[in-house]
Coordinates of C-alpha atoms and ligand atoms in Angstrom, one line a residue:
X943 CA -11.0 -36.3 14.8
X944 CA -12.0 -34.7 18.1
X945 CA -12.1 -38.0 19.8
X946 CA -8.4 -38.6 19.1
X947 CA -7.6 -35.2 20.6
X948 CA -6.3 -35.2 24.1
X949 CA -5.6 -33.0 27.1
X950 CA -2.9 -30.5 26.2
X951 CA -3.8 -30.3 22.5
X952 CA -4.1 -27.0 20.8
X953 CA -7.4 -26.7 19.0
X954 CA -10.1 -24.6 17.4
X955 CA -13.2 -24.8 19.5
X956 CA -16.5 -23.7 18.1
X957 CA -19.4 -22.7 20.2
X958 CA -22.8 -22.1 18.7
X959 CA -23.1 -18.6 17.3
X960 CA -19.4 -17.9 17.9
X961 CA -16.5 -18.1 15.5
X962 CA -14.2 -21.0 16.1
X963 CA -11.6 -19.8 18.7
X964 CA -8.1 -20.8 19.5
X965 CA -8.0 -23.0 22.6
X966 CA -6.4 -25.8 24.4
X967 CA -7.9 -29.0 25.9
X968 CA -7.3 -28.9 29.6
X969 CA -8.2 -30.9 32.7
X970 CA -11.8 -30.0 33.7
X971 CA -12.3 -27.4 36.4
X972 CA -14.5 -28.7 39.3
X973 CA -16.0 -25.2 39.6
X974 CA -17.5 -25.4 36.2
X975 CA -20.7 -27.5 36.0
X976 CA -20.3 -30.6 33.8
X977 CA -22.8 -31.1 31.0
X978 CA -24.8 -34.3 30.8
X979 CA -23.0 -35.9 28.0
X980 CA -19.6 -35.0 29.3
X981 CA -18.0 -38.1 27.7
X982 CA -18.3 -36.5 24.3
X983 CA -17.0 -33.1 25.3
X984 CA -13.6 -31.5 25.8
X985 CA -13.0 -29.0 28.5
X986 CA -11.4 -26.0 26.6
X987 CA -9.3 -23.1 27.8
X988 CA -9.9 -20.2 25.4
X989 CA -6.8 -18.1 24.5
X990 CA -7.4 -14.4 24.6
X991 CA -10.5 -14.4 26.6
X992 CA -9.0 -16.9 29.1
X993 CA -12.3 -18.5 29.8
X994 CA -13.2 -22.2 29.9
X995 CA -16.1 -24.2 28.4
X996 CA -17.2 -27.7 27.7
X997 CA -17.4 -28.1 23.9
X998 CA -18.8 -31.1 22.1
X999 CA -16.2 -33.3 20.2
X1000 CA -17.7 -32.5 16.8
X1001 CA -16.9 -28.8 17.1
X1002 CA -13.4 -29.1 18.3
X1003 CA -10.7 -29.3 15.6
X1004 CA -6.9 -29.5 15.8
X1005 CA -5.4 -26.1 15.6
X1006 CA -2.7 -27.1 13.2
X1007 CA -4.2 -28.0 9.8
X1008 CA -7.3 -26.0 10.2
X1009 CA -6.0 -22.5 10.4
X1010 CA -6.9 -21.7 6.8
X1011 CA -10.5 -22.6 7.6
X1012 CA -11.0 -20.7 10.7
X1013 CA -8.6 -17.8 10.7
X1014 CA -10.7 -14.6 10.3
X1015 CA -9.2 -12.1 8.0
X1016 CA -11.9 -9.5 8.0
X1017 CA -14.1 -8.1 10.8
X1018 CA -11.9 -9.7 13.3
X1019 CA -13.5 -9.8 16.7
X1020 CA -11.8 -8.1 19.6
X1021 CA -9.4 -10.5 21.3
X1022 CA -9.1 -12.8 18.3
X1023 CA -5.7 -11.5 17.3
X1024 CA -4.4 -11.8 20.8
X1025 CA -5.8 -15.4 21.0
X1026 CA -3.9 -16.2 17.8
X1027 CA -0.7 -14.7 19.1
X1028 CA -1.1 -16.6 22.3
X1029 CA -1.6 -20.0 20.7
X1030 CA 1.2 -19.4 18.2
X1031 CA 3.5 -18.6 21.2
X1032 CA 2.3 -21.8 22.9
X1033 CA 3.3 -23.7 19.7
X1034 CA 6.7 -22.1 19.7
X1035 CA 7.2 -23.1 23.3
X1036 CA 6.0 -26.7 22.9
X1037 CA 8.7 -29.3 23.7
X1038 CA 9.9 -31.1 20.5
X1039 CA 8.6 -34.5 21.7
X1040 CA 5.2 -33.2 22.4
X1041 CA 5.1 -31.5 19.0
X1042 CA 6.2 -34.6 17.2
X1043 CA 3.4 -36.6 18.8
X1044 CA 0.9 -33.8 18.1
X1045 CA 2.0 -33.6 14.5
X1046 CA 1.7 -37.3 14.0
X1047 CA -1.9 -37.3 15.3
X1048 CA -3.0 -34.2 13.6
X1049 CA -1.4 -34.4 10.2
X1050 CA -4.7 -35.5 8.6
X1051 CA -7.2 -32.8 9.4
X1052 CA -10.9 -33.6 9.0
X1053 CA -13.0 -31.6 6.6
X1054 CA -15.0 -29.0 8.5
X1055 CA -18.7 -28.7 8.0
X1056 CA -19.7 -25.5 6.1
X1057 CA -21.8 -24.2 8.9
X1058 CA -18.9 -24.3 11.2
X1059 CA -16.7 -22.1 9.0
X1060 CA -15.7 -18.9 10.6
X1061 CA -16.8 -16.8 7.7
X1062 CA -20.4 -17.5 8.6
X1063 CA -20.0 -15.2 11.4
X1064 CA -18.9 -12.2 9.4
X1065 CA -22.3 -11.0 8.4
X1066 CA -21.8 -7.3 8.2
X1067 CA -21.7 -5.6 4.9
X1068 CA -19.0 -3.5 3.4
X1069 CA -21.3 -2.1 0.8
X1070 CA -22.8 1.3 1.6
X1071 CA -26.3 0.3 0.4
X1072 CA -26.5 -2.8 2.6
X1073 CA -29.5 -2.5 4.9
X1074 CA -28.6 -2.7 8.6
X1075 CA -29.5 -5.9 10.2
X1076 CA -30.4 -6.6 13.7
X1077 CA -27.9 -8.6 15.6
X1078 CA -28.5 -12.1 16.8
X1079 CA -29.3 -11.9 20.4
X1080 CA -29.5 -15.5 21.5
X1081 CA -26.7 -17.8 22.6
X1082 CA -24.1 -15.2 21.9
X1083 CA -25.3 -13.0 24.7
X1084 CA -25.6 -15.7 27.3
X1085 CA -23.7 -15.5 30.5
X1086 CA -20.7 -17.5 31.4
X1087 CA -22.1 -19.9 33.8
X1088 CA -20.6 -22.7 31.7
X1089 CA -17.5 -20.7 31.0
X1090 CA -18.1 -19.5 27.5
X1091 CA -15.7 -17.1 25.9
X1092 CA -18.2 -14.3 26.5
X1093 CA -15.8 -11.4 26.0
X1094 CA -14.6 -12.3 22.7
X1095 CA -16.3 -13.8 19.7
X1096 CA -19.4 -11.6 19.5
X1097 CA -17.4 -8.4 19.4
X1098 CA -16.8 -7.1 15.9
X1099 CA -14.3 -4.6 14.8
X1100 CA -13.5 -3.2 11.4
X1101 CA -10.3 -4.1 9.5
X1102 CA -7.8 -1.3 9.9
X1103 CA -8.2 1.4 7.2
X1104 CA -5.3 2.4 5.1
X1105 CA -4.3 6.0 4.3
X1106 CA -7.0 6.2 1.6
X1107 CA -9.6 5.0 4.0
X1108 CA -9.9 1.7 2.3
X1109 CA -9.9 -1.5 4.3
X1110 CA -6.7 -3.4 4.1
X1111 CA -6.0 -7.1 4.7
X1112 CA -3.2 -7.8 7.1
X1113 CA -0.1 -9.1 5.4
X1114 CA 0.3 -12.7 6.2
X1115 CA 3.7 -14.1 7.2
X1116 CA 4.3 -17.7 7.9
X1117 CA 3.4 -18.5 11.5
X1118 CA 4.9 -21.3 13.5
X1119 CA 1.9 -23.4 13.0
X1120 CA 1.9 -22.9 9.3
X1121 CA 5.6 -23.8 9.1
X1122 CA 4.9 -27.0 11.1
X1123 CA 1.9 -27.8 8.9
X1124 CA 4.0 -27.3 5.8
X1125 CA 6.6 -29.7 7.1
X1126 CA 4.1 -32.2 8.3
X1127 CA 1.9 -32.4 5.3
X1128 CA 4.4 -31.6 2.5
X1129 CA 1.5 -31.0 0.1
X1130 CA 2.1 -29.5 -3.2
X1131 CA -1.5 -28.9 -4.1
X1132 CA -2.9 -25.6 -4.8
X1133 CA -6.1 -24.1 -3.6
X1134 CA -8.5 -21.6 -4.9
X1135 CA -7.5 -19.1 -2.3
X1136 CA -3.8 -19.3 -3.4
X1137 CA -2.3 -17.6 -6.4
X1138 CA -3.1 -20.0 -9.2
X1139 CA 0.5 -20.0 -10.3
X1140 CA 2.0 -20.7 -6.9
X1141 CA 2.2 -24.5 -7.4
X1142 CA 3.6 -24.4 -10.9
X1143 CA 6.9 -26.0 -11.5
X1144 CA 8.8 -25.7 -14.8
X1145 CA 7.0 -26.8 -17.9
X1146 CA 6.7 -30.5 -18.1
X1147 CA 7.2 -32.6 -21.2
X1148 CA 4.1 -34.4 -22.4
X1149 CA 3.9 -38.2 -22.5
X1150 CA 4.5 -39.2 -18.9
X1151 CA 2.1 -40.0 -16.1
X1152 CA 1.6 -36.9 -14.0
X1153 CA 0.4 -37.3 -10.5
X1154 CA -1.6 -34.4 -9.3
X1155 CA -2.7 -34.0 -5.7
X1156 CA -6.1 -32.6 -5.4
X1157 CA -6.4 -29.4 -3.5
X1158 CA -7.7 -29.5 0.1
X1159 CA -11.5 -29.2 0.2
X1160 CA -12.1 -26.2 2.2
X1161 CA -13.9 -22.9 2.2
X1162 CA -12.1 -19.7 2.5
X1163 CA -14.0 -16.4 2.7
X1164 CA -13.4 -15.8 -0.9
X1165 CA -15.1 -19.1 -1.7
X1166 CA -18.4 -18.3 -0.1
X1167 CA -20.0 -17.8 -3.5
X1168 CA -18.5 -21.0 -4.7
X1169 CA -20.3 -22.5 -7.6
X1170 CA -22.9 -24.7 -6.0
X1171 CA -23.5 -26.9 -8.9
X1172 CA -20.3 -28.9 -8.4
X1173 CA -19.8 -29.5 -4.8
X1174 CA -18.3 -27.4 -2.2
X1175 CA -14.9 -27.2 -0.7
X1176 CA -15.2 -27.6 3.0
X1177 CA -18.4 -29.5 2.8
X1178 CA -18.3 -32.7 4.9
X1179 CA -17.4 -35.6 2.8
X1180 CA -20.4 -37.6 3.9
X1181 CA -22.1 -39.9 1.5
X1182 CA -24.1 -38.0 -1.0
X1183 CA -22.0 -34.9 -0.7
X1184 CA -21.2 -33.5 -4.0
X1185 CA -17.8 -32.6 -2.7
X1186 CA -17.0 -36.2 -2.1
X1187 CA -18.0 -37.1 -5.7
X1188 CA -16.0 -34.1 -6.8
X1189 CA -12.7 -34.5 -5.3
X1190 CA -12.5 -36.7 -2.3
X1191 CA -9.9 -36.1 0.3
X1192 CA -6.7 -34.1 -0.1
X1193 CA -4.6 -37.2 -0.1
X1194 CA -6.2 -38.5 -3.3
X1195 CA -4.4 -37.9 -6.5
X1196 CA -5.5 -37.6 -10.1
X1197 CA -3.3 -39.3 -12.7
X1198 CA -3.3 -37.8 -16.1
X1199 CA -1.3 -39.0 -19.1
X1200 CA -1.1 -35.8 -21.2
X1201 CA -1.8 -36.2 -24.9
X1202 CA 1.3 -35.4 -27.0
X1203 CA -1.0 -33.3 -29.3
X1204 CA -0.4 -29.6 -29.1
X1205 CA -3.2 -27.8 -27.3
X1206 CA -4.4 -24.3 -28.0
X1207 CA -6.6 -22.3 -25.7
X1208 CA -8.5 -19.1 -26.6
X1209 CA -9.9 -17.0 -23.7
X1210 CA -8.4 -16.5 -20.3
X1211 CA -11.4 -15.4 -18.4
X1212 CA -12.5 -16.8 -15.0
X1213 CA -13.1 -20.3 -16.6
X1214 CA -10.2 -20.3 -19.1
X1215 CA -7.6 -19.4 -16.5
X1216 CA -8.5 -22.4 -14.3
X1217 CA -8.7 -24.8 -17.2
X1218 CA -5.4 -23.7 -18.7
X1219 CA -3.7 -23.9 -15.3
X1220 CA -4.8 -27.6 -15.0
X1221 CA -3.8 -28.4 -18.5
X1222 CA -0.3 -27.1 -17.8
X1223 CA -0.1 -28.8 -14.4
X1224 CA -0.9 -32.1 -16.0
X1225 CA 1.9 -31.7 -18.5
X1226 CA 0.1 -30.6 -21.6
X1227 CA 1.7 -28.3 -24.1
X1228 CA -0.6 -25.3 -24.3
X1229 CA -0.5 -22.3 -26.5
X1230 CA -2.7 -19.5 -25.2
X1231 CA -4.4 -16.4 -26.7
X1232 CA -6.6 -13.8 -25.0
X1233 CA -8.1 -10.6 -26.4
X1234 CA -6.5 -8.7 -23.5
X1235 CA -3.0 -10.0 -24.2
X1236 CA -1.5 -9.1 -20.7
X1237 CA -3.6 -11.9 -19.2
X1238 CA -1.3 -14.4 -21.1
X1239 CA 1.8 -13.2 -19.2
X1240 CA 1.6 -15.3 -16.1
X1241 CA 0.6 -18.4 -18.1
X1242 CA 3.7 -18.0 -20.3
X1243 CA 5.8 -17.7 -17.2
X1244 CA 4.1 -21.0 -16.1
X1245 CA 5.1 -22.7 -19.3
X1246 CA 2.5 -21.9 -21.9
X1247 CA 3.3 -20.7 -25.4
X1248 CA 1.7 -17.5 -26.7
X1249 CA -0.2 -17.1 -29.9
X1250 CA -0.6 -13.7 -31.5
X1251 CA -4.1 -14.4 -32.8
X1252 CA -6.7 -17.1 -32.8
X1253 CA -5.7 -18.0 -36.3
X1254 CA -2.0 -18.5 -35.2
X1255 CA -3.0 -20.6 -32.3
X1256 CA -5.1 -22.9 -34.5
X1257 CA -2.2 -23.1 -37.0
X1258 CA 0.3 -24.1 -34.3
X1259 CA -1.9 -26.6 -32.5
X1260 CA -3.7 -29.8 -33.2
X1261 CA -6.7 -29.1 -30.9
X1262 CA -7.8 -25.6 -30.0
X1263 CA -10.3 -25.0 -27.2
X1264 CA -12.2 -21.7 -26.9
X1265 CA -14.0 -20.4 -23.8
X1266 CA -15.1 -16.8 -24.1
X1267 CA -18.0 -14.7 -22.8
X1268 CA -20.8 -15.0 -25.2
X1269 CA -22.0 -15.4 -28.8
X1270 CA -20.5 -12.1 -29.9
X1271 CA -17.1 -13.1 -28.6
X1272 CA -17.3 -16.5 -30.3
X1273 CA -18.3 -14.9 -33.6
X1274 CA -15.4 -12.4 -33.3
X1275 CA -12.9 -15.1 -32.5
X1276 CA -14.0 -17.5 -35.2
X1277 CA -15.0 -15.4 -38.1
X1278 CA -12.7 -12.4 -38.0
X1279 CA -11.0 -12.1 -41.4
X1280 CA -7.4 -13.1 -41.5
X1281 CA -6.9 -13.5 -37.8
X1282 CA -9.9 -15.6 -36.8
X1283 CA -10.0 -19.3 -36.1
X1284 CA -11.5 -20.1 -39.4
X1285 CA -8.6 -18.7 -41.3
X1286 CA -6.3 -21.2 -39.5
X1287 CA -8.4 -24.3 -40.1
X1288 CA -7.1 -26.8 -42.6
X1289 CA -8.0 -30.4 -43.1
X1290 CA -7.8 -32.3 -39.8
X1291 CA -7.5 -29.3 -37.5
X1292 CA -9.7 -29.7 -34.4
X1293 CA -11.7 -27.0 -32.7
X1294 CA -13.6 -27.4 -29.4
X1295 CA -16.1 -24.7 -28.4
X1296 CA -16.6 -24.5 -24.6
X1297 CA -18.4 -21.1 -24.3
X1298 CA -22.1 -21.2 -23.5
X1299 CA -23.8 -19.7 -26.5
X1300 CA -26.9 -20.2 -28.5
X1301 CA -27.5 -23.2 -30.6
X1302 CA -27.7 -21.4 -33.9
X1303 CA -24.2 -20.0 -33.5
X1304 CA -23.0 -23.5 -32.5
X1305 CA -24.4 -24.8 -35.8
X1306 CA -22.9 -22.0 -37.8
X1307 CA -19.4 -22.5 -36.3
X1308 CA -19.6 -26.2 -36.7
X1309 CA -20.6 -26.0 -40.3
X1310 CA -17.9 -23.4 -41.1
X1311 CA -15.2 -25.5 -39.4
X1312 CA -16.3 -28.6 -41.2
X1313 CA -16.6 -26.9 -44.5
X1314 CA -12.8 -26.2 -44.4
X1315 CA -12.0 -29.8 -43.5
X1316 CA -11.8 -29.2 -39.7
X1317 CA -13.2 -31.3 -36.9
X1318 CA -15.7 -29.8 -34.5
X1319 CA -16.8 -30.6 -30.9
X1320 CA -18.8 -28.5 -28.5
X1321 CA -17.9 -28.9 -24.9
X1322 CA -19.5 -26.4 -22.6
X1323 CA -18.7 -27.0 -18.9
X1324 CA -20.8 -27.0 -15.7
X1325 CA -19.1 -25.3 -12.8
X1326 CA -17.5 -22.0 -12.2
X1327 CA -14.3 -20.4 -10.7
X1328 CA -13.4 -22.9 -8.0
X1329 CA -14.2 -26.1 -9.9
X1330 CA -12.3 -24.7 -12.8
X1331 CA -9.3 -24.1 -10.6
X1332 CA -9.6 -27.5 -8.9
X1333 CA -10.1 -29.4 -12.2
X1334 CA -13.5 -30.4 -11.1
X1335 CA -15.7 -29.3 -13.9
X1336 CA -18.4 -31.4 -15.6
X1337 CA -17.8 -31.4 -19.4
X1338 CA -20.8 -31.8 -21.6
X1339 CA -19.8 -32.7 -25.1
X1340 CA -21.4 -33.3 -28.5
X1341 CA -20.0 -33.4 -32.0
X1342 CA -17.2 -35.5 -33.4
X1343 CA -16.7 -38.7 -31.3
X1344 CA -13.0 -39.2 -32.2
X1345 CA -12.2 -35.6 -31.2
X1346 CA -14.0 -36.3 -27.9
X1347 CA -11.8 -39.3 -27.4
X1348 CA -8.7 -37.3 -28.4
X1349 CA -9.6 -34.7 -25.7
X1350 CA -9.6 -37.4 -23.0
X1351 CA -6.5 -36.3 -21.2
X1352 CA -7.5 -32.6 -21.4
X1353 CA -10.9 -33.4 -20.0
X1354 CA -9.3 -35.5 -17.3
X1355 CA -7.1 -32.6 -16.3
X1356 CA -9.9 -30.0 -16.2
X1357 CA -12.9 -32.0 -15.0
X1358 CA -14.3 -34.7 -12.8
X1359 CA -16.6 -36.1 -15.5
X1360 CA -17.0 -35.7 -19.2
X1361 CA -20.2 -36.8 -21.0
X1362 CA -20.5 -37.5 -24.6
X1363 CA -24.1 -36.6 -25.6
X1364 CA -24.1 -37.5 -29.2
X1365 CA -22.8 -36.4 -32.6
X1366 CA -25.3 -33.6 -33.0
X1367 CA -23.6 -30.2 -32.3
X1368 CA -26.1 -28.4 -30.1
X1369 CA -27.0 -31.3 -27.8
X1370 CA -24.4 -30.2 -25.2
X1371 CA -25.5 -26.6 -25.5
X1372 CA -29.1 -27.6 -24.8
X1373 CA -28.1 -29.6 -21.8
X1374 CA -25.9 -26.8 -20.5
X1375 CA -28.7 -24.2 -20.9
X1376 CA -31.2 -26.4 -19.0
X1377 CA -28.8 -27.0 -16.1
X1378 CA -28.0 -23.3 -15.9
X1379 CA -31.7 -22.4 -16.1
X1380 CA -32.4 -24.5 -13.1
X1381 CA -29.4 -23.0 -11.2
X1382 CA -30.6 -19.5 -12.1
X1383 CA -34.1 -20.0 -10.9
X1384 CA -33.0 -21.7 -7.6
X1385 CA -30.7 -18.8 -6.8
X1386 CA -33.3 -16.2 -7.7
X1387 CA -35.8 -17.9 -5.5
X1388 CA -33.3 -18.0 -2.6
X1389 CA -32.6 -14.3 -3.1
X1390 CA -36.4 -13.5 -3.0
X1391 CA -36.8 -15.6 0.1
X1392 CA -34.0 -13.9 1.9
X1393 CA -35.2 -10.5 0.8
X1394 CA -38.6 -11.2 2.2
X1395 CA -37.2 -12.6 5.4
X1396 CA -35.4 -9.3 5.9
X1397 CA -38.6 -7.3 5.3
X1398 CA -40.6 -9.4 7.8
X1399 CA -38.0 -8.9 10.5
X1400 CA -36.3 -12.3 10.4
X1401 CA -32.6 -12.6 11.1
X1402 CA -30.9 -13.8 7.8
X1403 CA -28.4 -15.8 9.8
X1404 CA -31.3 -17.7 11.2
X1405 CA -32.8 -18.2 7.7
X1406 CA -29.5 -19.5 6.4
X1407 CA -29.2 -21.8 9.3
X1408 CA -32.7 -23.3 8.9
X1409 CA -32.1 -23.7 5.2
X1410 CA -29.0 -25.6 6.0
X1411 CA -30.7 -28.0 8.3
X1412 CA -33.5 -29.4 6.1
X1413 CA -33.8 -31.0 2.7
X1414 CA -32.7 -27.8 1.1
X1415 CA -29.2 -28.4 2.5
X1416 CA -27.2 -28.5 -0.7
X1417 CA -24.1 -26.6 -1.9
X1418 CA -26.2 -24.2 -4.0
X1419 CA -28.4 -23.0 -1.1
X1420 CA -25.6 -23.1 1.5
X1421 CA -23.0 -21.2 -0.4
X1422 CA -25.2 -18.7 -2.0
X1423 CA -27.1 -18.0 1.2
X1424 CA -23.7 -17.4 2.9
X1425 CA -22.7 -15.1 0.0
X1426 CA -25.9 -13.1 0.5
X1427 CA -25.6 -13.1 4.3
X1428 CA -22.0 -11.8 4.0
X1429 CA -22.7 -9.5 1.0
X1430 CA -19.7 -11.1 -0.7
X1431 CA -20.3 -11.1 -4.4
X1432 CA -16.9 -11.7 -5.9
X1433 CA -17.6 -13.4 -9.2
X1434 CA -17.5 -17.1 -9.2
X1435 CA -20.1 -17.2 -11.9
X1436 CA -20.7 -13.7 -13.2
X1437 CA -24.3 -12.6 -12.9
X1438 CA -24.3 -11.4 -16.5
X1439 CA -23.5 -14.9 -17.8
X1440 CA -26.3 -16.3 -15.7
X1441 CA -28.7 -13.8 -17.2
X1442 CA -27.4 -14.6 -20.7
X1443 CA -28.0 -18.3 -20.1
X1444 CA -31.5 -17.7 -18.9
X1445 CA -32.2 -15.6 -22.0
X1446 CA -30.8 -18.4 -24.2
X1447 CA -32.8 -21.0 -22.4
X1448 CA -36.0 -18.9 -22.9
X1449 CA -35.2 -18.7 -26.6
X1450 CA -34.8 -22.5 -26.6
X1451 CA -38.1 -22.8 -24.8
X1452 CA -39.8 -20.6 -27.5
X1453 CA -38.5 -22.9 -30.2
X1454 CA -40.1 -26.0 -28.7
X1455 CA -43.1 -24.2 -27.2
X1456 CA -42.2 -25.2 -23.7
X1457 CA -43.7 -22.8 -21.1
X1458 CA -41.0 -21.5 -18.8
X1459 CA -42.9 -19.3 -16.3
X1460 CA -40.4 -19.5 -13.6
X1461 CA -37.3 -19.1 -15.7
X1462 CA -38.9 -16.1 -17.4
X1463 CA -39.6 -14.5 -14.0
X1464 CA -36.1 -15.2 -12.7
X1465 CA -34.7 -13.7 -15.9
X1466 CA -36.4 -10.4 -15.1
X1467 CA -34.8 -10.4 -11.7
X1468 CA -31.3 -10.9 -13.1
X1469 CA -32.0 -8.2 -15.7
X1470 CA -32.8 -5.8 -12.9
X1471 CA -29.6 -6.8 -11.1
X1472 CA -27.6 -6.1 -14.2
X1473 CA -29.3 -2.7 -14.5
X1474 CA -28.3 -2.0 -10.9
X1475 CA -24.7 -2.6 -11.8
X1476 CA -24.2 -6.2 -10.6
X1477 CA -23.5 -7.8 -14.0
X1478 CA -19.9 -8.6 -13.2
X1479 CA -20.7 -9.7 -9.6
X1480 CA -21.5 -13.2 -8.6
X1481 CA -25.0 -14.5 -9.4
X1482 CA -25.8 -14.3 -5.7
X1483 CA -25.9 -10.5 -6.1
X1484 CA -29.4 -11.1 -7.6
X1485 CA -30.4 -10.6 -4.0
X1486 CA -29.7 -6.9 -4.4
X1487 CA -32.4 -6.8 -7.1
X1488 CA -34.8 -8.8 -5.0
X1489 CA -34.3 -6.6 -1.9
X1490 CA -34.3 -3.3 -3.8
Ligands
NA7_799 P1 -15.3 -14.0 -18.1 O1 -14.5 -14.2 -16.9 O2 -16.3 -12.9 -18.2 O3 -14.3 -13.9 -19.3 C1 -14.7 -13.6 -20.6 C2 -13.6 -14.0 -21.6 O4 -14.1 -13.7 -22.9 C3 -12.3 -13.2 -21.5 O5 -11.2 -13.9 -21.9 C4 -12.6 -12.0 -22.5 O6 -11.5 -11.4 -22.9 C5 -13.3 -12.8 -23.6 N1 -14.0 -12.0 -24.5 C6 -15.1 -11.3 -24.3 N2 -15.5 -10.6 -25.4 C7 -14.7 -10.9 -26.3 C8 -14.6 -10.6 -27.7 N3 -15.5 -9.8 -28.3 N4 -13.6 -11.1 -28.4 C9 -12.7 -11.9 -27.9 N5 -12.7 -12.3 -26.6 C10 -13.7 -11.8 -25.8 O7 -16.1 -15.3 -18.5 P2 -16.0 -16.8 -17.9 O8 -14.6 -17.3 -18.1 O9 -16.5 -16.8 -16.5 O10 -17.0 -17.6 -18.8 C11 -16.6 -18.0 -20.1 C12 -17.7 -18.8 -20.7 O11 -18.0 -20.0 -20.0 C13 -19.1 -18.1 -20.8 O12 -19.7 -18.4 -22.0 C14 -19.8 -18.6 -19.6 O13 -21.2 -18.5 -19.7 C15 -19.3 -20.0 -19.4 P3 -10.8 -10.2 -22.1 O14 -10.0 -10.8 -21.1 O15 -12.0 -9.4 -21.6 O16 -10.1 -9.4 -23.2

């Protein structure tokens, strides 16, 4: 992309150890020493700091189209806001012809490598118990012989406090560049950083092909703890990247022919919300129920029907999905007298259990449903908040084959891949527990490594960088190390669910006498993190237990 940029273009230019900064490609200044490989570098004027520097092509991005990726919303360095204002002014004052040419060339922004994302720079903690870290003292403090924007990117300032002393995010209005981008791209896709209802149109009738644009692959600050198991928004779409398998480029579309069957959905937690959104978007008729009824409200506005109990949903629908917290929740929903799922099951009613629970409960539920003439499939999913929102889950299914086939359009809408693992209810659960056991141990090990690094005086930013350079460069390590670095633990995969899955995996190991030394140790760390109050935080908060 940077190669097609030219003099006069407005850009984000990223110097090592600095956040990407608004700039403009300008004619080189003879006073500033040229680097050796000048052919592959742009000479950049930095807004705000008004300095100049040679910046390699690969770290120069068009300004329009990449603002979401690089705009800092917290811990904004001094001068950054002024730089944004200056570049937005420059856009306003751009002659129409120049803008049209620029738009044409820039309307297809390249994905930005994760390590270049600006959120990487926001390493300070908001949490009171966060240990103070020494600041990086390398490139960022260098002089300006080569014209670096020395005054600006290293400086950190707090977000303005509101009257209660809490930090507030600045209210975002549409800037000129955003308006232009909107016009230029005309994308209707949603993204995890947007309100999940923002791209809903009125309820669609089933039976027609729905074309769905996949959301842009990108990382916003809130996605730093993105579930690593399923690819990463913003990761370069290089070969082997899980992201490329997951979603491809923003211009790709997913075609789903929604089943005319009536779909029920029980449970609007983190996972249920994303899945229901994608079912609705792809034109399915969905009836929802959630224990806390108010969570249904927005979905009803978006076209869903509302059931008053699990039983009522089952009675009104052909296939009912259930995705709730744990075994207790599933038992409550299925077996509660008069209002439970079982009460609504008659011959031919279909029930799909998506929660991650123990195998015994899976068997109990399956038998109870089948005993009433119902049809059972278990379909736990791999992935968390963002893949659920993006329709990029992996569905692991076992049980009734015909029901699996009947779920085709639903699985298409919510996932990138669905696997049928056999008729035995329990097979999918076993697979899911093993996958999550591996995930839990990997993240626990990362947490321990970073906790130790801190104790032996290493800079965690350096640790994260080194991890991202070697064979450990994978979405799990990259995203969770960034979450730890930035102390951002918003739940993408709640820690308490990870601990539950480890506990269930250990029980499964007991049954088959499989030693699970590492998983057992990791489980202890997650238990400690729960005791410290991080149960509802993201799994990356296991770092707090490791460093405590
Ligand atoms: P969340 O976001 O913790 O949401 C949990 C959901 O389960 C939410 O809808 C809860 O309803 C519901 N819940 C919890 N307990 C009960 C009981 N006793 N009865 C009925 N409903 C209940 O979980 P996720 O969406 O991240 O994960 C769901 C599953 O997928 C889980 O097994 C993961 O391991 C994988 P509420 O809104 O609190 O009333």
